[in-house]
Short mmCIF file of C-alpha atoms and ligand atoms in Angstrom, two decimals:
data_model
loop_
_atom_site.label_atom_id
_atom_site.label_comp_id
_atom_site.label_asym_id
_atom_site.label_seq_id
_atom_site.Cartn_x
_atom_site.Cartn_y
_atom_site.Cartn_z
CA UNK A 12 3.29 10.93 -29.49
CA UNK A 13 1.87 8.51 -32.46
CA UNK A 14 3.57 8.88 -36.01
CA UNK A 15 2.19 6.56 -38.83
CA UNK A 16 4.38 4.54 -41.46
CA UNK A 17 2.14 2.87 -43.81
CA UNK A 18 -0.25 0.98 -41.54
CA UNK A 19 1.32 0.95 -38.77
CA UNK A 20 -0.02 3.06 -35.49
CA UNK A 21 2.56 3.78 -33.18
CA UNK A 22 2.68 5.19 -29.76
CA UNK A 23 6.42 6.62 -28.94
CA UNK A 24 7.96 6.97 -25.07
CA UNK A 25 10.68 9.48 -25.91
CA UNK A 26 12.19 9.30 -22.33
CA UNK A 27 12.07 5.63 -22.54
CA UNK A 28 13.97 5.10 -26.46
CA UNK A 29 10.76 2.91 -27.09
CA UNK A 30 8.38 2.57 -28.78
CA UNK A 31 5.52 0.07 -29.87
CA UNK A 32 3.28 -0.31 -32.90
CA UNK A 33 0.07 -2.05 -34.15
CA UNK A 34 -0.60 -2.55 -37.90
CA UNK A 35 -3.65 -0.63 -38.81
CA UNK A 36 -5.90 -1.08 -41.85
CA UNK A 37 -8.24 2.44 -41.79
CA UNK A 38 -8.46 4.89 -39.90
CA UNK A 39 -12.18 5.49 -38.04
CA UNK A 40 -12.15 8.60 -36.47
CA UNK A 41 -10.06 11.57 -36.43
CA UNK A 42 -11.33 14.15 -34.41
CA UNK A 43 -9.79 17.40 -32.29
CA UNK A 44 -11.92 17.62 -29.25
CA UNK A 45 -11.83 20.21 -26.62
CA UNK A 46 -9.50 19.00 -24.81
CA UNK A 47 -7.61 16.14 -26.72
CA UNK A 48 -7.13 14.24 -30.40
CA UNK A 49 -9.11 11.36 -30.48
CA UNK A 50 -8.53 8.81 -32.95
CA UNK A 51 -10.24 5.48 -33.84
CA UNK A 52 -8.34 2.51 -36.02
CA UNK A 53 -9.63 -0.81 -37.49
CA UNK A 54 -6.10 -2.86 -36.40
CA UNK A 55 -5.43 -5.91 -38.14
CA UNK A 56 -5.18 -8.32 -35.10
CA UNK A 57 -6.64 -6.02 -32.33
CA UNK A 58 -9.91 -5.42 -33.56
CA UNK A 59 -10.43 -1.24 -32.97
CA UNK A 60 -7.85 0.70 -30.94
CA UNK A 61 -8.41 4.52 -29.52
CA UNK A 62 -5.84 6.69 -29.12
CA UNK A 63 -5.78 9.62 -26.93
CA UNK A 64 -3.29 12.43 -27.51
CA UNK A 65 -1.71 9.81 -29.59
CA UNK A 66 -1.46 7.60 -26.25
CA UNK A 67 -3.19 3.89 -27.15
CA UNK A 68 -5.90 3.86 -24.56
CA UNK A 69 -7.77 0.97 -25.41
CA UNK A 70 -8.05 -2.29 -27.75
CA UNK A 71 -10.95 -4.45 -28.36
CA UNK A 72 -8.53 -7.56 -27.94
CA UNK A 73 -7.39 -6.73 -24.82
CA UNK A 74 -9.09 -3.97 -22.89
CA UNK A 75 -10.57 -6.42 -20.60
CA UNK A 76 -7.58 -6.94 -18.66
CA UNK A 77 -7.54 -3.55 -17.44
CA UNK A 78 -10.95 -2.76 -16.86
CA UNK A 79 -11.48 -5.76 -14.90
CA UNK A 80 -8.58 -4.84 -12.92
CA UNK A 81 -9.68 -0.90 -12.42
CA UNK A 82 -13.19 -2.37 -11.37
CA UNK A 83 -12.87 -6.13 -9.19
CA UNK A 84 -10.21 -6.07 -6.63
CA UNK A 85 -11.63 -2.38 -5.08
CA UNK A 86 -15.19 -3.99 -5.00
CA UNK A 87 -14.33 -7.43 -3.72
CA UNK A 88 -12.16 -4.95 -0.92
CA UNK A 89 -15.05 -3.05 0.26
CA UNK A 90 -17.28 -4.87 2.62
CA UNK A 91 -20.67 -3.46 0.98
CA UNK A 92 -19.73 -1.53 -2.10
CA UNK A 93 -23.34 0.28 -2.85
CA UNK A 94 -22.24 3.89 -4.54
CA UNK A 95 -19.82 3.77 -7.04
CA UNK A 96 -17.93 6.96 -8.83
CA UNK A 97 -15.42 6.42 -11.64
CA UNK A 98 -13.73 9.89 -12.35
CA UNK A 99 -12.59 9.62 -16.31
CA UNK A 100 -13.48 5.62 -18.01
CA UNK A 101 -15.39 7.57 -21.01
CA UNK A 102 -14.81 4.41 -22.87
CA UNK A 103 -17.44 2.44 -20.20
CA UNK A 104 -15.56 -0.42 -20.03
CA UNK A 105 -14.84 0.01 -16.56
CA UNK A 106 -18.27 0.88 -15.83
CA UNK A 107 -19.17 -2.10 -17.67
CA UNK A 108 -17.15 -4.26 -15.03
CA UNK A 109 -18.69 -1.81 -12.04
CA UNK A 110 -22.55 -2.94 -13.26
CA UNK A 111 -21.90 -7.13 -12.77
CA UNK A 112 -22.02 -6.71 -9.54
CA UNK A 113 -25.58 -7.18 -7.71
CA UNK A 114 -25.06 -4.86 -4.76
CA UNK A 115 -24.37 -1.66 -6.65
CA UNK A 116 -26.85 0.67 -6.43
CA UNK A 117 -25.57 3.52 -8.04
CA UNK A 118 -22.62 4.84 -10.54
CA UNK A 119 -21.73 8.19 -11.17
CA UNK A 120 -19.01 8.59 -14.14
CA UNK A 121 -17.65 11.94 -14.23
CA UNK A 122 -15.45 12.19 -18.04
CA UNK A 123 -14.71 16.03 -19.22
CA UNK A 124 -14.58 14.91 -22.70
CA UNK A 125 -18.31 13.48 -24.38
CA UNK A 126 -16.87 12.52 -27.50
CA UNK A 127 -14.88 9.43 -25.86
CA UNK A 128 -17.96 8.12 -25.09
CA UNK A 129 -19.74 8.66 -27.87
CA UNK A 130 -16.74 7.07 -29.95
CA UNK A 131 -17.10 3.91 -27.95
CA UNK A 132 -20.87 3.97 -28.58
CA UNK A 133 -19.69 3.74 -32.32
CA UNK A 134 -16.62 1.83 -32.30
CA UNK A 135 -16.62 -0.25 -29.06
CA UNK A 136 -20.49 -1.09 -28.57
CA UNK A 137 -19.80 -4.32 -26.57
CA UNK A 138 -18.45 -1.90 -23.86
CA UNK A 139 -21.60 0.90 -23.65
CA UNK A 140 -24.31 -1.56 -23.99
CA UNK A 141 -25.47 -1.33 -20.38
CA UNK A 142 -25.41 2.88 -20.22
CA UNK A 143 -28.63 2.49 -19.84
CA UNK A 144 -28.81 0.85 -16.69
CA UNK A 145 -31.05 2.73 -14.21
CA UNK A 146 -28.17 2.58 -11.72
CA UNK A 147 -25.82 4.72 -14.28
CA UNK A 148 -25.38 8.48 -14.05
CA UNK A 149 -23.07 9.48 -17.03
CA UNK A 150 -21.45 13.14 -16.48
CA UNK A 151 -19.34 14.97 -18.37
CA UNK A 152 -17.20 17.19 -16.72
CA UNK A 153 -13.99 17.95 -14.76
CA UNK A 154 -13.93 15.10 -12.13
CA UNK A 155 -11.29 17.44 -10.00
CA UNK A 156 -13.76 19.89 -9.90
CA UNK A 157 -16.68 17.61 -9.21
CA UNK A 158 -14.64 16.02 -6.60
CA UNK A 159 -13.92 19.36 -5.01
CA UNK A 160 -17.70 20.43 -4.43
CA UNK A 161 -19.09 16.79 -3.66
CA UNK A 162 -20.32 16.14 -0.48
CA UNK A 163 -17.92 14.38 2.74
CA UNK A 164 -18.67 10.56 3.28
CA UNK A 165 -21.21 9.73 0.32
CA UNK A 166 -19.06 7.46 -1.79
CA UNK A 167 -18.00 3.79 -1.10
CA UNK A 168 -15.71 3.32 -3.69
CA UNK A 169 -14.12 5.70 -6.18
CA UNK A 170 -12.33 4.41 -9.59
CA UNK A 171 -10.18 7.04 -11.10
CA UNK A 172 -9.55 5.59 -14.86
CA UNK A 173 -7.63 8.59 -16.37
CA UNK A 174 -5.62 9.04 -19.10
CA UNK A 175 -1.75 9.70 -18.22
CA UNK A 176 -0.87 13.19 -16.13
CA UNK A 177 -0.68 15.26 -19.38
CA UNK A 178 -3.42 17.98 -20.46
CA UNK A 179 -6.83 17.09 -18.72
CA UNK A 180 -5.62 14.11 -16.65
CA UNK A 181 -3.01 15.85 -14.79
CA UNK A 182 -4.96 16.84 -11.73
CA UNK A 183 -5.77 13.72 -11.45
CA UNK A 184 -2.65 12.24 -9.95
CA UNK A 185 -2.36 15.48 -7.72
CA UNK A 186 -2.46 15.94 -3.81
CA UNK A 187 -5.69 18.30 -3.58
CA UNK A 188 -7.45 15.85 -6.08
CA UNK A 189 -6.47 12.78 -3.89
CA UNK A 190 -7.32 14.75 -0.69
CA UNK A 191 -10.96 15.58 -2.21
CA UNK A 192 -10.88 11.82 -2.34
CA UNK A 193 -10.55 10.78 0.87
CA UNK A 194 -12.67 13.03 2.41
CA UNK A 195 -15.18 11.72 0.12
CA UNK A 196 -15.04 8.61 0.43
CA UNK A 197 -17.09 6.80 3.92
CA UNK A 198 -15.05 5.63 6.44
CA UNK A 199 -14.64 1.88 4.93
CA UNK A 200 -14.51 3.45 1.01
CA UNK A 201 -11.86 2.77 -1.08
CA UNK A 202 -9.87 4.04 -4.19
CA UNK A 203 -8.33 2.74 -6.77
CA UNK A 204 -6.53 4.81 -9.73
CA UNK A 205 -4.61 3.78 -12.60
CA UNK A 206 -0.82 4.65 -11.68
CA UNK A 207 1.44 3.91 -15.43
CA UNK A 208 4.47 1.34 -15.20
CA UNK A 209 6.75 0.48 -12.75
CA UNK A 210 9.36 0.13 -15.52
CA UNK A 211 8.46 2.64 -17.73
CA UNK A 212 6.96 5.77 -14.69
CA UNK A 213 8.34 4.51 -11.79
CA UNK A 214 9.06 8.04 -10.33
CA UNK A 215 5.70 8.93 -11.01
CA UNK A 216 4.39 5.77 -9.25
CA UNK A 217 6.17 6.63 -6.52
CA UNK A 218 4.58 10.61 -6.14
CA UNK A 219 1.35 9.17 -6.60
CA UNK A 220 1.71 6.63 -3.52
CA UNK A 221 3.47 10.05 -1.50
CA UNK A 222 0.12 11.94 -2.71
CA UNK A 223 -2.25 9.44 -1.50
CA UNK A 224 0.14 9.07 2.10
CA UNK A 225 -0.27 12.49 2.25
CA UNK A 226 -4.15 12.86 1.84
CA UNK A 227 -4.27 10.11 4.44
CA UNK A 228 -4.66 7.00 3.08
CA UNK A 229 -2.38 4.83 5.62
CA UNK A 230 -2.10 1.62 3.49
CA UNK A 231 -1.89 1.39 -0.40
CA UNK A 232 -0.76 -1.00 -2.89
CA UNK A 233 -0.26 -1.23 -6.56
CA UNK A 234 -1.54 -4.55 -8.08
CA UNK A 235 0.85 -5.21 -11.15
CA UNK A 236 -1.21 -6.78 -14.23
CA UNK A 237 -0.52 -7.14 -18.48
CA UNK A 238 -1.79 -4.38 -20.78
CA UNK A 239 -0.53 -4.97 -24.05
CA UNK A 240 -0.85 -2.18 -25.63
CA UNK A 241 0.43 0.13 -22.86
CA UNK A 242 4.13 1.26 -22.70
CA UNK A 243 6.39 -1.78 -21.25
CA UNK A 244 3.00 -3.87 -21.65
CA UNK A 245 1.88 -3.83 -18.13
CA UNK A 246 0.48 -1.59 -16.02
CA UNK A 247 -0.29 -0.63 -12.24
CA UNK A 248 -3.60 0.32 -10.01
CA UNK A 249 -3.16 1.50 -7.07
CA UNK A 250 -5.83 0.75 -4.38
CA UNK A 251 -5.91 3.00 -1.12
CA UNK A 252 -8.03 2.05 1.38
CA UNK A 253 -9.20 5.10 4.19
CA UNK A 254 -9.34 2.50 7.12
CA UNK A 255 -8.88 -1.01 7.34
CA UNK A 256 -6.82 -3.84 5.62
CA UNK A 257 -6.60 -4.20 1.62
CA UNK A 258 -5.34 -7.80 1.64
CA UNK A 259 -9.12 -8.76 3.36
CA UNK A 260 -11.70 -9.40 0.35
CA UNK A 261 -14.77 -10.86 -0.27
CA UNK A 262 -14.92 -14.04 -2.60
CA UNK A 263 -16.16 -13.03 -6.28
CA UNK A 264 -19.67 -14.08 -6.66
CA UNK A 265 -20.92 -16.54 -9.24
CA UNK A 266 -22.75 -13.75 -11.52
CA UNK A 267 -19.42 -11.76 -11.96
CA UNK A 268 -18.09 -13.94 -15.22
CA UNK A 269 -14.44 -12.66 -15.74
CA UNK A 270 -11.57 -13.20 -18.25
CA UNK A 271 -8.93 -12.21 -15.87
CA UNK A 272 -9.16 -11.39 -12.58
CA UNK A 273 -9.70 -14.02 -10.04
CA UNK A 274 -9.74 -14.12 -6.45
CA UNK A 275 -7.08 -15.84 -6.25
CA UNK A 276 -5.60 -13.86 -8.83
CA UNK A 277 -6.26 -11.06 -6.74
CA UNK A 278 -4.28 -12.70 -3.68
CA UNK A 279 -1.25 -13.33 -5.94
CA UNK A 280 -1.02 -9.72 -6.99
CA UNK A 281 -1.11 -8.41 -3.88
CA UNK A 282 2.12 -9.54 -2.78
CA UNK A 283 4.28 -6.73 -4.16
CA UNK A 284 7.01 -7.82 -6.11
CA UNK A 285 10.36 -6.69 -4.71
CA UNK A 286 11.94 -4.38 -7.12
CA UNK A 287 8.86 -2.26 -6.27
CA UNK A 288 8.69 -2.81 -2.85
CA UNK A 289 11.91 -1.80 -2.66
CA UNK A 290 11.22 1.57 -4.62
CA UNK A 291 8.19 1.96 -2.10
CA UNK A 292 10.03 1.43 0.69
CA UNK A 293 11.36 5.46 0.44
CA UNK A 294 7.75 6.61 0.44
N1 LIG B 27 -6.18 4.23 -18.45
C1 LIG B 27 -6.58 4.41 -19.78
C2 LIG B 27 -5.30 4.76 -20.52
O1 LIG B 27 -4.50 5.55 -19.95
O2 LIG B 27 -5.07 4.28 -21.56
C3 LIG B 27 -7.57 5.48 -19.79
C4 LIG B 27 -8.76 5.24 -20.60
S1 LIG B 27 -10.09 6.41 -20.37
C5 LIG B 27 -10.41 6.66 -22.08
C6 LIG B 27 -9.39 7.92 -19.77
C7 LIG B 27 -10.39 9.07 -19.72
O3 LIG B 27 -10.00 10.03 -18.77
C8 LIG B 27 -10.57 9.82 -21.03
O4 LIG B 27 -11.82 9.54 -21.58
C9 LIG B 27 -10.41 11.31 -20.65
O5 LIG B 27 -11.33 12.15 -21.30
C10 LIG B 27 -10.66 11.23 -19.15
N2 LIG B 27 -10.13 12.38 -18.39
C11 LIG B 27 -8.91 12.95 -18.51
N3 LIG B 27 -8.82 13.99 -17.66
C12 LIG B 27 -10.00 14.07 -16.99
C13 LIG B 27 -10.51 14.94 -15.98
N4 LIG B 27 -9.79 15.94 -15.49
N5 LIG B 27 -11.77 14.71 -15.52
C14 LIG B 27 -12.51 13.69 -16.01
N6 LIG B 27 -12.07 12.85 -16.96
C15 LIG B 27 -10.84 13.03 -17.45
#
């Protein structure tokens, strides 16, 4: 929930007694899609922010952080990441990150809702200027349903960068979605999926490592990284590899030019820290 004093754009977590706010100067888009309320701000110090369902999604300041993070340490996992599906990033920033890398030969981004994209087109250029890429497939549609009918072993690596499990996004974090992705996925693919805040979802956090246990992914971990503008100002993604180790990765090559993740980054963040390893420890 988002109410507006002034300038001020705020995003509300009722269950949590918070809530944080950016000073706005004009509002950019205010528009009632199918399936959501999309709305666009010029920010004073953030450059443009989208809201979703009056849940900030994404700032120009800062975005990189987590799109780096949805994109890098599942490809640097994956011995030969070649075919790449994201299930929800209508923003493209995550596709963005996918395209740096030289050995991708194809992404398929499955969003239900067009206008997110076209609102980035508009109001976050920098992040759809490579849609064009022969490599890109842009869909928009229900990526639980798409993942239902698409074919066994034909993915290496699937990216699920949805909003939070509310309206259109809540299949998303479900077993029979996360089951469609595994049998999906080859035998060395990968997954990786946005999972909230340890310290603002934690029980939530801990069904969505239970849902991927149970659709057979034997090993998972949930890399803990800043988000600003997300509740508690950090954020989890959860990678889940279908066989094989997830603390084995490939160095980042020189043409990947990143703000924030690393490889060595990467090492660091996959030692859990223990206040969640301890809530993991009764999955
Ligand atoms: N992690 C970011 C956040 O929570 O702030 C998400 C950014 S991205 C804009 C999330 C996208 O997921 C939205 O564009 C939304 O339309 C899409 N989405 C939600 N439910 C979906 C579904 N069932 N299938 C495909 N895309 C979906």
């Amino acid at each position: 929930m988002s109410g507006k004093h002034g300038e001020w754009v705020y995003e509300t977590v009722e269950e949590m007694g918070a809530r944080f706010g950016i000073r706005a100067t004009e509002k950019l888009l205010d528009e009632q899609t199918p399936y959501q309320h999309l709305e666009v701000w010029r920010t004073e110090r953030w450059g443009n922010l989208m809201l979703l369902d009056g849940v900030m999604m994404l700032s120009s300041l800062e975005n990189y952080l987590y799109h780096e993070m949805m994109a890098h340490p599942a490809l640097q996992t994956h011995p030969a990441p070649r075919n790449v599906v994201i299930i929800g990033g209508g923003d493209c920033g995550t596709l963005t990150e996918v395209l740096k890398h030289r050995e991708v030969e194809s992404v398929v981004q499955i969003d239900i809702d067009e206008a997110v994209t076209r609102a980035a087109e508009r109001f976050f250029p920098e992040l759809t200027a490579h849609n064009d890429d022969p490599r890109v497939s842009l869909r928009f549609e229900d990526g639980v349903a798409w993942m239902k009918n698409a074919p066994s072993a034909s993915v290496d690596v699937i990216i699920v960068d949805s909003t939070d499990p509310i309206g259109p996004g809540t299949g998303l974090f479900g077993p029979d979605f996360l089951a469609d992705c595994h049998r999906v996925l080859r035998e060395d693919g990968i997954m990786v999926g946005q999972s909230e805040s340890p310290f603002y979802h934690l029980p939530l956090m801990l069904d969505y490592h239970r849902a991927m246990k149970a659709a057979g992914f034997a090993e998972r971990r949930s890399l803990l990284f800043p988000q600003p503008v997300y509740p508690g100002g950090s954020i989890t993604g959860t990678l889940a590899r279908k066989a094989g180790p997830l603390d084995e990765l490939r160095p980042l090559a020189d043409e990947v030019v990143t703000r924030y993740y690393s490889t060595a980054l990467h090492r660091g963040l996959l030692a859990t820290p223990p206040f969640m390893q301890e809530a993991l420890g009764e999955v």
